[in-house]
Amino acid sequence: MCVVTDEHPGIDLSRPNAARIYDYMLGGSHNFAVDRAAGEAMLARFPDAALAGHANRAFLGRAVELCCELGISQFLDLGSGIPTAGNVHDIARRHLPDARVAYVDIEPVAVAHSRAVLADQVGVTITRADLRDPDQVLSADGVRGLLDFEAPVAVLAVAALHYVAPDDDLPAVVGRYREVMAPGSALVISHGSDDVADPAAAAHMRELAEVMATSATPAYLRSRARLHEALAGFDLVDPGLVDIRRWRTHSELPDTAVYGAVGLVSARRRR
Ligand code: SAM
């Protein structure tokens, strides 16, 4: 149970939010009663919701490893969440010890806990910013001062873009990040959807979105076609946009109804 309250006046304890519900689902301790109640409501409707969260973390790990194999040593992690096992800098530095990571999240508990965990890390920053405002993110000291956008950067938006409302024009938001990404850069996304082959998985994802609708951070599902629109201009690595449980791994477990993809910026497609 998280006991930070007065020290972090920006925290809204009246409603659950994505970072803290996700922390609860992953077995973390930086969440409040409202978040645990929302997590339990999700588990009541979709008992495998926590497993889907772990599948998302596993996807993130595989995607970061691929970026390292491609020689990318800089990471901008949008909607990075509350630190947990397998953080991006831990994974990346196993492969590339000098990897630099700029974490960005909007949620005060995620930012405060990240700051505490990262205090002794050189080459890793945490910035509180809104990923829907790319210029705010890209001009922040923790991002601009750490990452060199003349060289390849991996921009991660893992389980984060479904908090961008339909009115917020997701392709334009992603497009603004793409404009500053040098050739050889990569975009990593995962995103909930009910446009999937398995009707049970689709129904479970709609259940999760219904619970999130009562939170401070509603989640919006997108069709596969809408996600492809957001990925326009990126060359998707194999196997393309697929369920995270099918992305460069084999699992006997059912689909999660969370799509994942990694897209590369090629020289001719940068803008
Ligand atoms: N990326 C991590 C992962 O995949 O394990 C955490 C995902 S968690 C489900 C979603 C995160 O996105 C939360 O920490 C939440 O605070 C953050 N988030 C939601 N809306 C955001 C926004 N507009 N700007 C920045 N972060 C946001």
Tab-separated table of C-alpha atoms and ligand atoms in Angstrom:
chain	number	residue	atom	x	y	z
A	1	MET	CA	0.000	0.000	0.000
A	2	CYS	CA	1.317	3.430	-0.875
A	3	VAL	CA	1.520	5.837	2.019
A	4	VAL	CA	2.642	8.957	0.167
A	5	THR	CA	-0.059	11.591	0.545
A	6	ASP	CA	0.801	14.994	1.961
A	7	GLU	CA	4.259	15.056	0.394
A	8	HIS	CA	2.727	14.798	-3.064
A	9	PRO	CA	-0.136	17.257	-3.173
A	10	GLY	CA	-0.849	16.645	-6.890
A	11	ILE	CA	-2.171	13.152	-6.152
A	12	ASP	CA	-5.876	12.654	-6.762
A	13	LEU	CA	-7.122	10.085	-4.250
A	14	SER	CA	-10.761	10.477	-5.198
A	15	ARG	CA	-10.485	8.449	-8.402
A	16	PRO	CA	-8.327	5.529	-9.514
A	17	ASN	CA	-5.824	6.092	-12.291
A	18	ALA	CA	-3.990	4.028	-14.862
A	19	ALA	CA	-0.501	4.070	-13.343
A	20	ARG	CA	-1.659	2.953	-9.911
A	21	ILE	CA	-4.210	0.378	-11.101
A	22	TYR	CA	-1.515	-1.128	-13.348
A	23	ASP	CA	0.910	-1.163	-10.401
A	24	TYR	CA	-1.699	-3.065	-8.369
A	25	MET	CA	-2.279	-5.543	-11.203
A	26	LEU	CA	1.458	-6.201	-11.474
A	27	GLY	CA	1.702	-6.863	-7.732
A	28	GLY	CA	3.251	-3.496	-6.822
A	29	SER	CA	2.738	-1.503	-3.634
A	30	HIS	CA	2.366	2.056	-4.955
A	31	ASN	CA	-1.399	2.225	-5.132
A	32	PHE	CA	-4.323	3.407	-3.020
A	33	ALA	CA	-7.662	1.918	-1.956
A	34	VAL	CA	-9.476	3.464	-4.953
A	35	ASP	CA	-6.933	1.875	-7.314
A	36	ARG	CA	-7.193	-1.535	-5.665
A	37	ALA	CA	-10.990	-1.377	-5.878
A	38	ALA	CA	-10.754	-0.627	-9.613
A	39	GLY	CA	-8.233	-3.445	-10.040
A	40	GLU	CA	-10.541	-5.871	-8.245
A	41	ALA	CA	-13.463	-4.723	-10.445
A	42	MET	CA	-11.329	-5.546	-13.485
A	43	LEU	CA	-10.363	-8.948	-12.133
A	44	ALA	CA	-14.015	-9.721	-11.369
A	45	ARG	CA	-14.917	-9.055	-15.005
A	46	PHE	CA	-11.711	-10.412	-16.563
A	47	PRO	CA	-9.848	-12.802	-14.233
A	48	ASP	CA	-6.779	-12.861	-16.512
A	49	ALA	CA	-6.368	-9.072	-16.542
A	50	ALA	CA	-3.229	-9.246	-14.391
A	51	LEU	CA	-1.722	-11.868	-16.714
A	52	ALA	CA	-2.389	-9.517	-19.623
A	53	GLY	CA	-0.454	-6.832	-17.730
A	54	HIS	CA	2.483	-9.206	-17.324
A	55	ALA	CA	2.252	-10.096	-21.031
A	56	ASN	CA	2.513	-6.394	-21.789
A	57	ARG	CA	5.662	-6.080	-19.666
A	58	ALA	CA	7.125	-9.112	-21.446
A	59	PHE	CA	6.344	-7.498	-24.822
A	60	LEU	CA	8.064	-4.303	-23.662
A	61	GLY	CA	11.141	-6.322	-22.720
A	62	ARG	CA	11.318	-8.115	-26.080
A	63	ALA	CA	10.859	-4.846	-27.959
A	64	VAL	CA	13.608	-3.101	-25.978
A	65	GLU	CA	15.931	-6.054	-26.653
A	66	LEU	CA	15.197	-5.792	-30.381
A	67	CYS	CA	15.996	-2.067	-30.304
A	68	CYS	CA	19.315	-2.857	-28.602
A	69	GLU	CA	20.071	-5.503	-31.241
A	70	LEU	CA	19.462	-2.791	-33.838
A	71	GLY	CA	22.089	-0.687	-32.062
A	72	ILE	CA	19.681	1.850	-30.572
A	73	SER	CA	21.025	3.013	-27.228
A	74	GLN	CA	18.668	5.941	-26.524
A	75	PHE	CA	15.115	5.499	-25.239
A	76	LEU	CA	12.238	7.909	-24.698
A	77	ASP	CA	9.662	6.002	-22.627
A	78	LEU	CA	6.286	7.778	-22.801
A	79	GLY	CA	3.819	6.766	-20.099
A	80	SER	CA	6.584	4.836	-18.359
A	81	GLY	CA	4.525	4.051	-15.260
A	82	ILE	CA	5.543	3.201	-11.723
A	83	PRO	CA	8.922	1.400	-11.761
A	84	THR	CA	8.582	-2.363	-11.544
A	85	ALA	CA	10.604	-5.429	-12.445
A	86	GLY	CA	12.280	-5.138	-15.846
A	87	ASN	CA	12.508	-1.389	-16.260
A	88	VAL	CA	13.691	-0.132	-19.627
A	89	HIS	CA	17.124	1.020	-18.416
A	90	ASP	CA	17.710	-2.331	-16.673
A	91	ILE	CA	16.899	-4.298	-19.840
A	92	ALA	CA	18.714	-1.962	-22.226
A	93	ARG	CA	21.876	-1.787	-20.107
A	94	ARG	CA	22.177	-5.559	-20.034
A	95	HIS	CA	22.828	-5.253	-23.783
A	96	LEU	CA	24.237	-1.730	-24.116
A	97	PRO	CA	25.745	-0.568	-20.798
A	98	ASP	CA	25.796	3.086	-21.869
A	99	ALA	CA	22.121	3.184	-22.849
A	100	ARG	CA	20.325	6.393	-21.900
A	101	VAL	CA	16.673	6.453	-20.947
A	102	ALA	CA	14.324	9.431	-20.550
A	103	TYR	CA	11.190	8.343	-18.722
A	104	VAL	CA	8.043	10.482	-19.020
A	105	ASP	CA	4.787	10.104	-17.149
A	106	ILE	CA	1.931	12.392	-16.180
A	107	GLU	CA	1.082	10.698	-12.893
A	108	PRO	CA	2.652	12.165	-9.712
A	109	VAL	CA	3.122	8.818	-7.904
A	110	ALA	CA	4.832	7.338	-10.976
A	111	VAL	CA	7.120	10.360	-11.229
A	112	ALA	CA	7.927	10.513	-7.495
A	113	HIS	CA	8.688	6.810	-7.258
A	114	SER	CA	10.734	6.886	-10.466
A	115	ARG	CA	12.721	9.809	-9.076
A	116	ALA	CA	13.485	7.835	-5.899
A	117	VAL	CA	14.455	4.663	-7.772
A	118	LEU	CA	16.572	6.495	-10.349
A	119	ALA	CA	18.321	8.891	-7.976
A	120	ASP	CA	21.737	7.228	-8.334
A	121	GLN	CA	21.474	6.413	-12.045
A	122	VAL	CA	23.558	8.404	-14.502
A	123	GLY	CA	22.054	8.739	-17.971
A	124	VAL	CA	18.473	8.147	-16.825
A	125	THR	CA	15.889	10.886	-16.210
A	126	ILE	CA	12.235	11.136	-15.250
A	127	THR	CA	10.059	14.011	-16.444
A	128	ARG	CA	6.469	14.778	-15.560
A	129	ALA	CA	4.819	15.700	-18.861
A	130	ASP	CA	1.821	14.930	-21.027
A	131	LEU	CA	2.654	12.647	-23.947
A	132	ARG	CA	-0.236	14.221	-25.908
A	133	ASP	CA	1.846	17.405	-26.060
A	134	PRO	CA	4.979	16.253	-27.934
A	135	ASP	CA	6.541	19.721	-27.925
A	136	GLN	CA	6.248	19.893	-24.122
A	137	VAL	CA	7.873	16.441	-23.866
A	138	LEU	CA	10.622	17.093	-26.414
A	139	SER	CA	11.618	20.462	-24.931
A	140	ALA	CA	11.752	19.216	-21.319
A	141	ASP	CA	15.230	19.326	-19.764
A	142	GLY	CA	15.120	15.628	-18.889
A	143	VAL	CA	14.518	14.735	-22.531
A	144	ARG	CA	16.311	17.400	-24.568
A	145	GLY	CA	19.286	17.424	-22.199
A	146	LEU	CA	19.724	13.636	-22.307
A	147	LEU	CA	18.820	12.402	-25.785
A	148	ASP	CA	20.473	13.259	-29.092
A	149	PHE	CA	17.749	13.217	-31.726
A	150	GLU	CA	20.349	13.425	-34.521
A	151	ALA	CA	21.051	9.761	-33.667
A	152	PRO	CA	18.524	6.899	-33.500
A	153	VAL	CA	16.139	6.958	-30.552
A	154	ALA	CA	13.562	4.330	-29.580
A	155	VAL	CA	10.301	6.039	-28.652
A	156	LEU	CA	8.239	3.713	-26.459
A	157	ALA	CA	4.518	4.227	-25.990
A	158	VAL	CA	3.650	0.904	-24.428
A	159	ALA	CA	0.120	0.604	-23.037
A	160	ALA	CA	0.075	4.399	-23.128
A	161	LEU	CA	-1.589	5.574	-26.347
A	162	HIS	CA	-5.024	4.258	-25.383
A	163	TYR	CA	-5.204	7.207	-22.962
A	164	VAL	CA	-5.195	9.547	-25.972
A	165	ALA	CA	-8.848	10.398	-26.616
A	166	PRO	CA	-10.278	10.027	-30.132
A	167	ASP	CA	-10.567	13.838	-30.348
A	168	ASP	CA	-6.850	14.229	-29.674
A	169	ASP	CA	-5.831	12.977	-33.152
A	170	LEU	CA	-3.461	10.123	-32.355
A	171	PRO	CA	-1.822	10.075	-35.826
A	172	ALA	CA	-0.914	13.763	-35.406
A	173	VAL	CA	0.547	13.143	-31.937
A	174	VAL	CA	2.633	10.193	-33.160
A	175	GLY	CA	3.541	12.100	-36.323
A	176	ARG	CA	5.046	14.933	-34.298
A	177	TYR	CA	7.375	12.493	-32.530
A	178	ARG	CA	8.238	10.895	-35.865
A	179	GLU	CA	9.318	14.282	-37.261
A	180	VAL	CA	12.200	14.474	-34.790
A	181	MET	CA	13.243	10.800	-35.045
A	182	ALA	CA	16.428	10.244	-37.049
A	183	PRO	CA	16.661	7.400	-39.590
A	184	GLY	CA	17.212	4.142	-37.747
A	185	SER	CA	14.920	5.208	-34.897
A	186	ALA	CA	12.116	2.964	-33.700
A	187	LEU	CA	8.611	3.420	-32.344
A	188	VAL	CA	7.291	0.748	-29.981
A	189	ILE	CA	3.584	0.674	-29.198
A	190	SER	CA	1.059	-1.547	-27.504
A	191	HIS	CA	-2.620	-0.655	-27.456
A	192	GLY	CA	-5.916	-2.238	-26.355
A	193	SER	CA	-8.485	-3.085	-29.004
A	194	ASP	CA	-11.781	-4.923	-29.373
A	195	ASP	CA	-11.126	-5.378	-33.086
A	196	VAL	CA	-9.655	-8.850	-32.643
A	197	ALA	CA	-10.423	-12.338	-33.911
A	198	ASP	CA	-11.277	-13.804	-30.496
A	199	PRO	CA	-14.724	-12.568	-29.324
A	200	ALA	CA	-13.940	-13.464	-25.698
A	201	ALA	CA	-10.751	-11.376	-25.753
A	202	ALA	CA	-12.655	-8.480	-27.332
A	203	ALA	CA	-15.340	-8.685	-24.639
A	204	HIS	CA	-12.708	-8.720	-21.887
A	205	MET	CA	-11.015	-5.662	-23.345
A	206	ARG	CA	-14.352	-3.822	-23.448
A	207	GLU	CA	-14.836	-4.751	-19.767
A	208	LEU	CA	-11.468	-3.214	-18.900
A	209	ALA	CA	-12.309	-0.052	-20.830
A	210	GLU	CA	-15.631	0.203	-18.973
A	211	VAL	CA	-13.865	0.103	-15.613
A	212	MET	CA	-11.280	2.628	-16.827
A	213	ALA	CA	-14.085	4.958	-17.925
A	214	THR	CA	-14.795	5.621	-14.232
A	215	SER	CA	-11.127	6.481	-13.553
A	216	ALA	CA	-9.136	9.695	-13.917
A	217	THR	CA	-7.585	8.169	-17.044
A	218	PRO	CA	-10.244	6.697	-19.364
A	219	ALA	CA	-8.892	4.267	-21.942
A	220	TYR	CA	-10.071	4.305	-25.549
A	221	LEU	CA	-9.935	1.172	-27.656
A	222	ARG	CA	-8.890	1.497	-31.305
A	223	SER	CA	-9.443	-0.728	-34.296
A	224	ARG	CA	-6.539	-2.338	-36.091
A	225	ALA	CA	-7.062	0.078	-38.996
A	226	ARG	CA	-6.881	3.113	-36.680
A	227	LEU	CA	-3.656	1.784	-35.162
A	228	HIS	CA	-2.183	1.330	-38.630
A	229	GLU	CA	-3.080	4.971	-39.330
A	230	ALA	CA	-1.150	6.018	-36.223
A	231	LEU	CA	1.827	3.952	-37.436
A	232	ALA	CA	1.855	5.576	-40.880
A	233	GLY	CA	5.358	6.390	-42.042
A	234	PHE	CA	6.998	3.641	-40.000
A	235	ASP	CA	8.228	0.368	-41.503
A	236	LEU	CA	6.868	-2.343	-39.224
A	237	VAL	CA	9.282	-5.102	-38.302
A	238	ASP	CA	8.005	-8.678	-38.514
A	239	PRO	CA	5.443	-9.823	-37.530
A	240	GLY	CA	3.802	-6.389	-37.835
A	241	LEU	CA	0.880	-5.307	-35.668
A	242	VAL	CA	-0.215	-8.433	-33.794
A	243	ASP	CA	-1.395	-9.501	-30.355
A	244	ILE	CA	1.416	-8.951	-27.839
A	245	ARG	CA	1.333	-12.669	-27.018
A	246	ARG	CA	2.189	-13.411	-30.682
A	247	TRP	CA	4.870	-10.733	-31.172
A	248	ARG	CA	8.186	-12.547	-31.571
A	249	THR	CA	7.208	-15.259	-29.136
A	250	HIS	CA	5.017	-18.309	-28.880
A	251	SER	CA	2.411	-18.647	-26.154
A	252	GLU	CA	-0.243	-21.263	-25.501
A	253	LEU	CA	-2.296	-18.615	-23.702
A	254	PRO	CA	-5.192	-16.842	-25.453
A	255	ASP	CA	-4.852	-13.449	-27.119
A	256	THR	CA	-4.835	-10.441	-24.806
A	257	ALA	CA	-6.621	-8.052	-27.222
A	258	VAL	CA	-3.601	-5.777	-26.848
A	259	TYR	CA	-1.842	-5.151	-30.145
A	260	GLY	CA	1.888	-4.548	-30.254
A	261	ALA	CA	4.223	-3.335	-32.979
A	262	VAL	CA	7.676	-1.909	-33.604
A	263	GLY	CA	8.066	0.531	-36.483
A	264	LEU	CA	11.329	1.834	-37.890
A	265	VAL	CA	12.116	5.214	-39.407
A	266	SER	CA	13.829	4.689	-42.720
A	267	ALA	CA	15.911	7.416	-44.354
A	268	ARG	CA	13.348	8.281	-47.002
A	269	ARG	CA	10.380	8.270	-44.619
A	270	ARG	CA	11.597	10.514	-41.835
A	271	ARG	CA	9.105	13.342	-42.619
B	1	SAM	N1	4.498	1.830	-20.231
B	1	SAM	C1	4.380	1.066	-19.022
B	1	SAM	C2	4.172	-0.379	-19.359
B	1	SAM	O1	3.759	-0.688	-20.464
B	1	SAM	O2	4.412	-1.239	-18.507
B	1	SAM	C3	3.236	1.596	-18.140
B	1	SAM	C4	1.882	1.484	-18.777
B	1	SAM	S1	0.569	2.039	-17.707
B	1	SAM	C5	-0.743	0.989	-18.189
B	1	SAM	C6	0.110	3.560	-18.530
B	1	SAM	C7	0.917	4.758	-18.075
B	1	SAM	O3	0.636	5.861	-18.949
B	1	SAM	C8	0.558	5.219	-16.677
B	1	SAM	O4	1.717	5.312	-15.897
B	1	SAM	C9	-0.082	6.582	-16.878
B	1	SAM	O5	0.151	7.483	-15.809
B	1	SAM	C10	0.591	7.031	-18.151
B	1	SAM	N2	-0.163	8.063	-18.864
B	1	SAM	C11	-1.493	8.088	-19.132
B	1	SAM	N3	-1.808	9.202	-19.812
B	1	SAM	C12	-0.641	9.885	-19.982
B	1	SAM	C13	-0.312	11.125	-20.604
B	1	SAM	N4	-1.250	11.864	-21.190
B	1	SAM	N5	0.972	11.534	-20.603
B	1	SAM	C14	1.941	10.789	-19.988
B	1	SAM	N6	1.681	9.611	-19.374
B	1	SAM	C15	0.411	9.168	-19.378
